[in-house]
Amino acid sequence: MSSLRRQGDFTTLTRHVLTQMGSFSAEAFDISALMSRIALAGKMIARQLSRAGLVADVLGMTGTTNVQGEEVKKMDEFANQAFIRAFEQSGLVCRLVSEEMAKPYYLPENCPIGRYTLIFDPIDGSSNIDVNLAVGTIFSVRQQETVPGDDPDRDLLQAGHKQLIAGYLLYGSSTMLVYTMGKGVHAFTLDAGLGEFILSHENLTVPSKGSIYSVNEGNFHQWSVGMQNYIRHIHSQGGYSGRYSGALVADIHRILFQGGVFLYPGTQKHPQGKLRLLYENAPLAYIITQAGGKASTGKEDVLDVVPQSLHDRTPLIIGSREDVDLVLSFLHD
Ligand code: AHM
Ligand code: MG
């Protein structure tokens, strides 16, 4: 379980990142600056969300569709722009990849020195915005690499093990930022008065088993027999509670703290499910794996999957180790 911080023990995000990096090298300062830009975009988004219903351009649609063919909400667009603005002229990130942009977005002024790529889902669970429920942002940082061939973005098509940092922001009853850089999972809570993310939970671990299952059961008849049998098993066992908010970040945050399993299986129509690998499944898999949990597509570890394209999808089974293994035992039967 987590260790809750003492009151008055103010470790800021930037200080924590520098401590995690274990040095005061140029790289450590770059990573710390990069995280502080992510936090800045998160604060811009949190502030805008808190004014929903009071100012224009928070609720509703833009009237356009994104690369996934989904209708773009005004907040999807705002949040995407918030990240672009946060990284312009930063010298940190040369390229941004987002759910809302078909192709990588280059910030040419940063490219001579910017060694990193930011991959993100600006607003996860955006259908929750219009009804004032929790939403999130998911992010992942990778080193920019040069790979042979004509396509300069081919280095992005590598497994989730290549992530340097992964995390999410949760805009709930408070705003939280949770991240890992391969040395445990740490959570920060936004102190709105200070305008700073302050360390609230260090070295989070997922319970090895939980009693929450989180899945859209409306799709039950489109799942494989194995998946249906797992859910029948859960129903017949008793002792489980279903919790599904419509925002992946919120549902996985609950599981990180309390244990259990989140599922977005493939369906007959969409065998790869709904969720995207690079900016949803892989970052969350890195977080949950670092916290001692497990993330699988049903066939392989999520972090082992090599995407064929930027917006690839995979099924997702993620959470407490024993719960994920139980699901897999039904799928493999
Ligand atoms: P989004 O990033 O376009 O909001 O889509 C991802 C969201 C997840 O947060 C959530 O778990 C899922 O879509 C809900 O989908 P469904 O309505 O099919 O259950
Ligand atoms: Mg999403």
mmCIF file of C-alpha atoms and ligand atoms in Angstrom:
data_model
loop_
_atom_site.group_PDB
_atom_site.id
_atom_site.type_symbol
_atom_site.label_atom_id
_atom_site.label_comp_id
_atom_site.label_asym_id
_atom_site.label_seq_id
_atom_site.Cartn_x
_atom_site.Cartn_y
_atom_site.Cartn_z
ATOM 1 C CA MET A 1 0.000 0.000 0.000
ATOM 2 C CA SER A 2 0.955 3.597 -0.302
ATOM 3 C CA SER A 3 2.591 5.644 2.361
ATOM 4 C CA LEU A 4 0.568 8.797 2.945
ATOM 5 C CA ARG A 5 2.731 11.882 3.371
ATOM 6 C CA ARG A 6 2.857 13.837 6.606
ATOM 7 C CA GLN A 7 1.057 17.165 6.577
ATOM 8 C CA GLY A 8 3.436 20.027 5.911
ATOM 9 C CA ASP A 9 5.940 17.786 4.116
ATOM 10 C CA PHE A 10 5.990 19.661 0.805
ATOM 11 C CA THR A 11 7.840 17.735 -1.864
ATOM 12 C CA THR A 12 7.095 19.343 -5.207
ATOM 13 C CA LEU A 13 6.956 17.390 -8.446
ATOM 14 C CA THR A 14 10.129 18.933 -9.870
ATOM 15 C CA ARG A 15 12.112 18.195 -6.721
ATOM 16 C CA HIS A 16 10.825 14.625 -6.699
ATOM 17 C CA VAL A 17 11.814 14.084 -10.328
ATOM 18 C CA LEU A 18 15.331 15.363 -9.658
ATOM 19 C CA THR A 19 15.614 12.992 -6.688
ATOM 20 C CA GLN A 20 14.405 10.096 -8.841
ATOM 21 C CA MET A 21 16.980 10.965 -11.497
ATOM 22 C CA GLY A 22 19.639 10.757 -8.786
ATOM 23 C CA SER A 23 21.836 13.528 -10.181
ATOM 24 C CA PHE A 24 21.970 17.172 -11.136
ATOM 25 C CA SER A 25 23.034 16.388 -14.695
ATOM 26 C CA ALA A 26 21.729 18.299 -17.718
ATOM 27 C CA GLU A 27 19.520 15.293 -18.497
ATOM 28 C CA ALA A 28 18.031 15.329 -14.999
ATOM 29 C CA PHE A 29 17.169 19.024 -15.321
ATOM 30 C CA ASP A 30 15.632 18.426 -18.767
ATOM 31 C CA ILE A 31 13.421 15.614 -17.466
ATOM 32 C CA SER A 32 12.425 17.683 -14.473
ATOM 33 C CA ALA A 33 11.578 20.666 -16.740
ATOM 34 C CA LEU A 34 9.627 18.337 -19.021
ATOM 35 C CA MET A 35 7.530 17.057 -16.129
ATOM 36 C CA SER A 36 6.885 20.569 -14.970
ATOM 37 C CA ARG A 37 5.557 21.448 -18.477
ATOM 38 C CA ILE A 38 3.249 18.424 -18.337
ATOM 39 C CA ALA A 39 2.064 19.646 -14.942
ATOM 40 C CA LEU A 40 1.507 23.139 -16.388
ATOM 41 C CA ALA A 41 -0.688 21.753 -19.190
ATOM 42 C CA GLY A 42 -2.550 19.718 -16.548
ATOM 43 C CA LYS A 43 -3.175 22.850 -14.477
ATOM 44 C CA MET A 44 -4.469 24.698 -17.545
ATOM 45 C CA ILE A 45 -6.855 21.822 -18.273
ATOM 46 C CA ALA A 46 -8.001 21.522 -14.640
ATOM 47 C CA ARG A 47 -8.726 25.245 -14.496
ATOM 48 C CA GLN A 48 -10.717 25.159 -17.726
ATOM 49 C CA LEU A 49 -12.703 22.089 -16.611
ATOM 50 C CA SER A 50 -13.581 23.792 -13.341
ATOM 51 C CA ARG A 51 -15.351 26.554 -15.304
ATOM 52 C CA ALA A 52 -17.570 24.167 -17.314
ATOM 53 C CA GLY A 53 -21.005 25.727 -17.687
ATOM 54 C CA LEU A 54 -19.708 29.200 -16.795
ATOM 55 C CA VAL A 55 -17.606 30.054 -19.839
ATOM 56 C CA ALA A 56 -17.973 29.147 -23.504
ATOM 57 C CA ASP A 57 -15.738 26.491 -25.100
ATOM 58 C CA VAL A 58 -15.792 23.898 -22.303
ATOM 59 C CA LEU A 59 -18.946 21.893 -22.967
ATOM 60 C CA GLY A 60 -20.011 20.418 -26.287
ATOM 61 C CA MET A 61 -18.506 19.529 -29.640
ATOM 62 C CA THR A 62 -16.283 21.354 -32.100
ATOM 63 C CA GLY A 63 -18.234 19.882 -35.020
ATOM 64 C CA THR A 64 -15.179 18.034 -36.405
ATOM 65 C CA THR A 65 -14.038 14.389 -36.201
ATOM 66 C CA ASN A 66 -10.570 13.117 -35.301
ATOM 67 C CA VAL A 67 -8.379 10.459 -36.931
ATOM 68 C CA GLN A 68 -10.367 7.764 -35.095
ATOM 69 C CA GLY A 69 -13.594 9.045 -36.675
ATOM 70 C CA GLU A 70 -14.793 10.191 -33.235
ATOM 71 C CA GLU A 71 -16.497 13.553 -32.730
ATOM 72 C CA VAL A 72 -14.080 16.045 -31.183
ATOM 73 C CA LYS A 73 -15.240 17.807 -28.035
ATOM 74 C CA LYS A 74 -14.232 21.392 -27.339
ATOM 75 C CA MET A 75 -12.230 20.209 -24.314
ATOM 76 C CA ASP A 76 -10.371 17.600 -26.432
ATOM 77 C CA GLU A 77 -9.220 20.456 -28.651
ATOM 78 C CA PHE A 78 -8.428 22.792 -25.718
ATOM 79 C CA ALA A 79 -6.396 20.125 -23.927
ATOM 80 C CA ASN A 80 -4.495 19.170 -27.066
ATOM 81 C CA GLN A 81 -3.584 22.823 -27.606
ATOM 82 C CA ALA A 82 -2.632 23.229 -23.938
ATOM 83 C CA PHE A 83 0.090 20.585 -24.369
ATOM 84 C CA ILE A 84 1.311 22.096 -27.630
ATOM 85 C CA ARG A 85 1.501 25.542 -26.023
ATOM 86 C CA ALA A 86 3.238 24.174 -22.918
ATOM 87 C CA PHE A 87 6.015 22.657 -25.030
ATOM 88 C CA GLU A 88 6.505 25.388 -27.649
ATOM 89 C CA GLN A 89 9.899 27.103 -27.298
ATOM 90 C CA SER A 90 10.803 24.701 -24.490
ATOM 91 C CA GLY A 91 13.811 23.084 -26.132
ATOM 92 C CA LEU A 92 12.636 19.793 -24.613
ATOM 93 C CA VAL A 93 10.275 17.955 -26.933
ATOM 94 C CA CYS A 94 10.687 17.886 -30.691
ATOM 95 C CA ARG A 95 7.542 15.901 -31.478
ATOM 96 C CA LEU A 96 4.113 15.381 -29.920
ATOM 97 C CA VAL A 97 1.840 12.439 -30.707
ATOM 98 C CA SER A 98 -1.786 12.666 -29.617
ATOM 99 C CA GLU A 99 -5.100 10.883 -29.919
ATOM 100 C CA GLU A 100 -6.408 14.062 -31.517
ATOM 101 C CA MET A 101 -3.764 14.393 -34.258
ATOM 102 C CA ALA A 102 -3.438 12.010 -37.200
ATOM 103 C CA LYS A 103 0.319 12.576 -37.507
ATOM 104 C CA PRO A 104 3.092 13.580 -35.105
ATOM 105 C CA TYR A 105 3.164 17.331 -34.504
ATOM 106 C CA TYR A 106 6.655 18.774 -34.801
ATOM 107 C CA LEU A 107 7.921 21.755 -32.831
ATOM 108 C CA PRO A 108 10.835 22.571 -35.174
ATOM 109 C CA GLU A 109 12.317 25.213 -32.862
ATOM 110 C CA ASN A 110 12.915 22.488 -30.252
ATOM 111 C CA CYS A 111 14.294 19.816 -32.573
ATOM 112 C CA PRO A 112 17.971 20.797 -32.652
ATOM 113 C CA ILE A 113 18.248 20.025 -28.934
ATOM 114 C CA GLY A 114 14.951 18.359 -27.902
ATOM 115 C CA ARG A 115 15.652 14.682 -27.389
ATOM 116 C CA TYR A 116 12.195 13.532 -26.313
ATOM 117 C CA THR A 117 8.772 12.731 -27.762
ATOM 118 C CA LEU A 118 5.611 13.275 -25.769
ATOM 119 C CA ILE A 119 2.761 10.876 -26.514
ATOM 120 C CA PHE A 120 -0.580 11.720 -24.932
ATOM 121 C CA ASP A 121 -4.330 11.390 -24.773
ATOM 122 C CA PRO A 122 -5.348 14.978 -23.940
ATOM 123 C CA ILE A 123 -8.747 14.118 -22.452
ATOM 124 C CA ASP A 124 -9.531 10.533 -21.626
ATOM 125 C CA GLY A 125 -13.214 9.780 -21.053
ATOM 126 C CA SER A 126 -14.331 13.062 -22.603
ATOM 127 C CA SER A 127 -18.004 12.012 -22.691
ATOM 128 C CA ASN A 128 -17.920 12.530 -18.889
ATOM 129 C CA ILE A 129 -17.280 16.277 -19.215
ATOM 130 C CA ASP A 130 -20.818 17.294 -20.101
ATOM 131 C CA VAL A 131 -22.121 15.603 -16.928
ATOM 132 C CA ASN A 132 -19.383 16.883 -14.582
ATOM 133 C CA LEU A 133 -17.722 13.522 -13.912
ATOM 134 C CA ALA A 134 -14.037 12.669 -13.647
ATOM 135 C CA VAL A 135 -11.816 12.679 -16.733
ATOM 136 C CA GLY A 136 -8.085 12.284 -17.216
ATOM 137 C CA THR A 137 -5.017 12.913 -19.353
ATOM 138 C CA ILE A 138 -2.588 10.082 -20.119
ATOM 139 C CA PHE A 139 1.049 10.746 -21.068
ATOM 140 C CA SER A 140 4.173 8.889 -22.026
ATOM 141 C CA VAL A 141 7.686 10.128 -22.775
ATOM 142 C CA ARG A 142 10.085 8.350 -25.099
ATOM 143 C CA GLN A 143 13.586 9.132 -26.252
ATOM 144 C CA GLN A 144 13.629 10.261 -29.857
ATOM 145 C CA GLU A 145 15.700 7.772 -31.860
ATOM 146 C CA THR A 146 17.022 7.664 -35.376
ATOM 147 C CA VAL A 147 16.134 4.430 -37.106
ATOM 148 C CA PRO A 148 17.137 3.379 -40.612
ATOM 149 C CA GLY A 149 14.609 4.003 -43.397
ATOM 150 C CA ASP A 150 12.641 6.874 -44.893
ATOM 151 C CA ASP A 151 10.070 7.292 -42.127
ATOM 152 C CA PRO A 152 11.418 9.618 -39.380
ATOM 153 C CA ASP A 153 8.612 8.499 -37.044
ATOM 154 C CA ARG A 154 9.332 4.770 -37.232
ATOM 155 C CA ASP A 155 11.090 4.859 -33.876
ATOM 156 C CA LEU A 156 7.653 5.323 -32.297
ATOM 157 C CA LEU A 157 6.619 1.864 -33.449
ATOM 158 C CA GLN A 158 8.408 0.085 -30.621
ATOM 159 C CA ALA A 159 7.228 -1.784 -27.548
ATOM 160 C CA GLY A 160 6.065 -0.069 -24.356
ATOM 161 C CA HIS A 161 9.332 -1.033 -22.642
ATOM 162 C CA LYS A 162 10.824 1.946 -24.503
ATOM 163 C CA GLN A 163 8.873 4.410 -22.344
ATOM 164 C CA LEU A 164 11.074 6.565 -20.111
ATOM 165 C CA ILE A 165 8.189 8.072 -18.167
ATOM 166 C CA ALA A 166 4.481 7.302 -18.063
ATOM 167 C CA GLY A 167 1.714 8.884 -16.093
ATOM 168 C CA TYR A 168 -1.689 10.411 -15.948
ATOM 169 C CA LEU A 169 -3.584 13.354 -14.563
ATOM 170 C CA LEU A 170 -6.931 12.709 -12.957
ATOM 171 C CA TYR A 171 -9.357 15.626 -12.807
ATOM 172 C CA GLY A 172 -11.613 14.416 -10.011
ATOM 173 C CA SER A 173 -12.644 15.817 -6.667
ATOM 174 C CA SER A 174 -9.021 16.969 -6.598
ATOM 175 C CA THR A 175 -6.518 17.028 -9.459
ATOM 176 C CA MET A 176 -3.825 14.374 -9.170
ATOM 177 C CA LEU A 177 -0.738 13.564 -11.180
ATOM 178 C CA VAL A 178 0.588 9.998 -10.999
ATOM 179 C CA TYR A 179 3.850 9.032 -12.678
ATOM 180 C CA THR A 180 6.586 6.468 -12.938
ATOM 181 C CA MET A 181 10.038 6.630 -14.430
ATOM 182 C CA GLY A 182 10.811 3.026 -13.590
ATOM 183 C CA LYS A 183 11.450 3.605 -9.882
ATOM 184 C CA GLY A 184 8.031 3.081 -8.379
ATOM 185 C CA VAL A 185 4.763 4.916 -8.810
ATOM 186 C CA HIS A 186 4.169 8.251 -7.116
ATOM 187 C CA ALA A 187 1.099 10.423 -6.796
ATOM 188 C CA PHE A 188 0.882 14.190 -6.411
ATOM 189 C CA THR A 189 -2.140 16.263 -5.499
ATOM 190 C CA LEU A 190 -2.624 19.759 -6.848
ATOM 191 C CA ASP A 191 -2.655 22.349 -4.088
ATOM 192 C CA ALA A 192 -4.762 24.931 -5.911
ATOM 193 C CA GLY A 193 -3.683 27.715 -3.533
ATOM 194 C CA LEU A 194 -0.007 27.110 -4.206
ATOM 195 C CA GLY A 195 -0.550 26.117 -7.835
ATOM 196 C CA GLU A 196 1.834 23.204 -7.224
ATOM 197 C CA PHE A 197 1.576 19.430 -7.372
ATOM 198 C CA ILE A 198 2.651 18.196 -3.933
ATOM 199 C CA LEU A 199 3.692 14.600 -3.254
ATOM 200 C CA SER A 200 0.790 12.852 -1.525
ATOM 201 C CA HIS A 201 1.480 9.109 -2.016
ATOM 202 C CA GLU A 202 4.908 7.591 -2.596
ATOM 203 C CA ASN A 203 5.692 4.082 -3.882
ATOM 204 C CA LEU A 204 2.136 3.027 -4.547
ATOM 205 C CA THR A 205 1.531 -0.700 -4.871
ATOM 206 C CA VAL A 206 -1.545 -2.402 -6.288
ATOM 207 C CA PRO A 207 -3.028 -4.998 -3.928
ATOM 208 C CA SER A 208 -2.332 -8.477 -5.360
ATOM 209 C CA LYS A 209 -6.074 -9.143 -5.445
ATOM 210 C CA GLY A 210 -9.146 -6.930 -5.231
ATOM 211 C CA SER A 211 -12.911 -7.092 -5.298
ATOM 212 C CA ILE A 212 -13.595 -4.536 -8.058
ATOM 213 C CA TYR A 213 -14.235 -5.486 -11.672
ATOM 214 C CA SER A 214 -14.541 -2.645 -14.134
ATOM 215 C CA VAL A 215 -15.945 -3.324 -17.596
ATOM 216 C CA ASN A 216 -18.689 -2.141 -19.953
ATOM 217 C CA GLU A 217 -21.012 -5.131 -19.641
ATOM 218 C CA GLY A 218 -23.233 -3.677 -22.365
ATOM 219 C CA ASN A 219 -20.833 -5.422 -24.767
ATOM 220 C CA PHE A 220 -21.260 -8.862 -23.102
ATOM 221 C CA HIS A 221 -22.803 -10.626 -26.108
ATOM 222 C CA GLN A 222 -20.020 -9.435 -28.405
ATOM 223 C CA TRP A 223 -17.193 -10.931 -26.306
ATOM 224 C CA SER A 224 -15.443 -14.280 -26.657
ATOM 225 C CA VAL A 225 -16.917 -17.240 -24.771
ATOM 226 C CA GLY A 226 -13.925 -17.194 -22.402
ATOM 227 C CA MET A 227 -14.565 -13.563 -21.437
ATOM 228 C CA GLN A 228 -18.275 -14.224 -20.969
ATOM 229 C CA ASN A 229 -17.436 -17.201 -18.750
ATOM 230 C CA TYR A 230 -15.127 -15.079 -16.612
ATOM 231 C CA ILE A 231 -17.931 -12.551 -16.012
ATOM 232 C CA ARG A 232 -20.391 -15.387 -15.241
ATOM 233 C CA HIS A 233 -17.838 -16.682 -12.737
ATOM 234 C CA ILE A 234 -17.621 -13.236 -11.083
ATOM 235 C CA HIS A 235 -21.418 -13.029 -10.857
ATOM 236 C CA SER A 236 -21.720 -16.508 -9.368
ATOM 237 C CA GLN A 237 -18.905 -16.017 -6.823
ATOM 238 C CA GLY A 238 -20.390 -13.002 -5.102
ATOM 239 C CA GLY A 239 -18.184 -10.570 -3.194
ATOM 240 C CA TYR A 240 -17.262 -8.547 -6.277
ATOM 241 C CA SER A 241 -18.453 -5.020 -7.029
ATOM 242 C CA GLY A 242 -18.777 -3.613 -10.533
ATOM 243 C CA ARG A 243 -17.437 -0.065 -10.994
ATOM 244 C CA TYR A 244 -17.241 1.577 -14.426
ATOM 245 C CA SER A 245 -17.083 5.344 -14.821
ATOM 246 C CA GLY A 246 -16.555 5.769 -18.571
ATOM 247 C CA ALA A 247 -13.057 7.192 -17.988
ATOM 248 C CA LEU A 248 -10.225 4.708 -18.056
ATOM 249 C CA VAL A 249 -7.964 6.885 -15.920
ATOM 250 C CA ALA A 250 -10.535 7.130 -13.112
ATOM 251 C CA ASP A 251 -11.289 3.399 -13.172
ATOM 252 C CA ILE A 252 -7.611 2.429 -13.160
ATOM 253 C CA HIS A 253 -6.824 4.970 -10.443
ATOM 254 C CA ARG A 254 -9.348 3.221 -8.207
ATOM 255 C CA ILE A 255 -7.760 -0.129 -8.975
ATOM 256 C CA LEU A 256 -4.259 1.233 -8.302
ATOM 257 C CA PHE A 257 -5.379 2.155 -4.788
ATOM 258 C CA GLN A 258 -7.870 -0.617 -4.006
ATOM 259 C CA GLY A 259 -7.093 -3.537 -6.320
ATOM 260 C CA GLY A 260 -9.245 -5.335 -8.864
ATOM 261 C CA VAL A 261 -9.307 -5.564 -12.622
ATOM 262 C CA PHE A 262 -10.233 -3.282 -15.525
ATOM 263 C CA LEU A 263 -11.193 -4.891 -18.827
ATOM 264 C CA TYR A 264 -11.740 -3.577 -22.319
ATOM 265 C CA PRO A 265 -11.913 -6.778 -24.363
ATOM 266 C CA GLY A 266 -12.106 -7.118 -28.129
ATOM 267 C CA THR A 267 -15.552 -7.636 -29.588
ATOM 268 C CA GLN A 268 -16.755 -9.515 -32.683
ATOM 269 C CA LYS A 269 -16.898 -6.230 -34.575
ATOM 270 C CA HIS A 270 -13.692 -4.778 -33.102
ATOM 271 C CA PRO A 271 -11.340 -7.635 -32.159
ATOM 272 C CA GLN A 272 -8.709 -5.145 -30.954
ATOM 273 C CA GLY A 273 -11.186 -3.399 -28.664
ATOM 274 C CA LYS A 274 -11.414 0.368 -28.350
ATOM 275 C CA LEU A 275 -8.377 1.545 -26.435
ATOM 276 C CA ARG A 276 -5.229 2.764 -28.134
ATOM 277 C CA LEU A 277 -1.822 1.266 -27.407
ATOM 278 C CA LEU A 278 0.641 4.160 -27.511
ATOM 279 C CA TYR A 279 -1.224 6.751 -25.450
ATOM 280 C CA GLU A 280 -3.673 4.720 -23.368
ATOM 281 C CA ASN A 281 -2.727 1.084 -22.791
ATOM 282 C CA ALA A 282 1.083 1.207 -22.777
ATOM 283 C CA PRO A 283 1.432 4.138 -20.321
ATOM 284 C CA LEU A 284 -1.149 2.685 -17.944
ATOM 285 C CA ALA A 285 0.502 -0.739 -18.254
ATOM 286 C CA TYR A 286 3.842 0.810 -17.281
ATOM 287 C CA ILE A 287 2.267 2.431 -14.203
ATOM 288 C CA ILE A 288 0.402 -0.677 -13.068
ATOM 289 C CA THR A 289 3.361 -2.994 -13.734
ATOM 290 C CA GLN A 290 5.643 -0.675 -11.753
ATOM 291 C CA ALA A 291 3.131 -0.828 -8.907
ATOM 292 C CA GLY A 292 3.334 -4.640 -8.899
ATOM 293 C CA GLY A 293 0.237 -5.324 -11.004
ATOM 294 C CA LYS A 294 -0.113 -6.789 -14.461
ATOM 295 C CA ALA A 295 -1.395 -5.706 -17.904
ATOM 296 C CA SER A 296 -2.193 -8.079 -20.748
ATOM 297 C CA THR A 297 -3.937 -8.022 -24.103
ATOM 298 C CA GLY A 298 -5.184 -11.545 -23.379
ATOM 299 C CA LYS A 299 -2.380 -12.919 -25.557
ATOM 300 C CA GLU A 300 0.707 -11.057 -24.423
ATOM 301 C CA ASP A 301 2.019 -8.488 -21.983
ATOM 302 C CA VAL A 302 0.853 -5.017 -23.090
ATOM 303 C CA LEU A 303 4.408 -3.693 -22.728
ATOM 304 C CA ASP A 304 5.646 -6.280 -25.267
ATOM 305 C CA VAL A 305 3.284 -5.214 -28.055
ATOM 306 C CA VAL A 306 4.961 -3.555 -31.029
ATOM 307 C CA PRO A 307 2.465 -1.301 -32.827
ATOM 308 C CA GLN A 308 2.130 -1.272 -36.604
ATOM 309 C CA SER A 309 0.831 2.278 -36.628
ATOM 310 C CA LEU A 310 0.531 5.247 -34.243
ATOM 311 C CA HIS A 311 -3.145 4.778 -33.452
ATOM 312 C CA ASP A 312 -3.226 0.965 -33.076
ATOM 313 C CA ARG A 313 -5.614 -0.529 -30.534
ATOM 314 C CA THR A 314 -5.289 -3.586 -28.320
ATOM 315 C CA PRO A 315 -7.605 -5.327 -25.862
ATOM 316 C CA LEU A 316 -6.766 -4.478 -22.252
ATOM 317 C CA ILE A 317 -6.874 -6.566 -19.065
ATOM 318 C CA ILE A 318 -5.125 -4.651 -16.288
ATOM 319 C CA GLY A 319 -4.945 -4.485 -12.518
ATOM 320 C CA SER A 320 -4.132 -6.772 -9.601
ATOM 321 C CA ARG A 321 -1.870 -9.649 -10.578
ATOM 322 C CA GLU A 322 -4.151 -12.438 -9.302
ATOM 323 C CA ASP A 323 -7.244 -10.912 -10.878
ATOM 324 C CA VAL A 324 -5.563 -10.512 -14.268
ATOM 325 C CA ASP A 325 -4.302 -14.116 -14.067
ATOM 326 C CA LEU A 326 -7.817 -15.313 -13.291
ATOM 327 C CA VAL A 327 -9.182 -13.571 -16.403
ATOM 328 C CA LEU A 328 -6.374 -15.074 -18.493
ATOM 329 C CA SER A 329 -7.141 -18.576 -17.178
ATOM 330 C CA PHE A 330 -10.667 -18.256 -18.598
ATOM 331 C CA LEU A 331 -9.418 -16.892 -21.927
ATOM 332 C CA HIS A 332 -6.904 -19.717 -22.349
ATOM 333 C CA ASP A 333 -9.373 -22.495 -21.447
HETATM 334 P P1 AHM B 1 -11.682 8.586 -25.242
HETATM 335 O O1 AHM B 1 -10.204 8.715 -25.007
HETATM 336 O O2 AHM B 1 -12.051 8.948 -26.645
HETATM 337 O O3 AHM B 1 -12.496 9.287 -24.209
HETATM 338 O O4 AHM B 1 -12.037 7.009 -25.170
HETATM 339 C C1 AHM B 1 -11.528 6.199 -24.160
HETATM 340 C C2 AHM B 1 -12.587 5.910 -23.127
HETATM 341 C C3 AHM B 1 -12.027 5.299 -21.870
HETATM 342 O O5 AHM B 1 -11.659 6.281 -20.955
HETATM 343 C C4 AHM B 1 -13.170 4.482 -21.355
HETATM 344 O O6 AHM B 1 -12.759 3.428 -20.525
HETATM 345 C C5 AHM B 1 -13.810 3.992 -22.613
HETATM 346 O O7 AHM B 1 -13.471 4.929 -23.631
HETATM 347 C C6 AHM B 1 -15.296 3.881 -22.515
HETATM 348 O O8 AHM B 1 -15.792 3.336 -23.686
HETATM 349 P P2 AHM B 1 -17.240 2.659 -23.743
HETATM 350 O O9 AHM B 1 -18.217 3.787 -23.723
HETATM 351 O O10 AHM B 1 -17.231 1.903 -25.035
HETATM 352 O O11 AHM B 1 -17.379 1.744 -22.551
HETATM 353 MG MG MG B 2 -8.760 8.101 -24.273
#
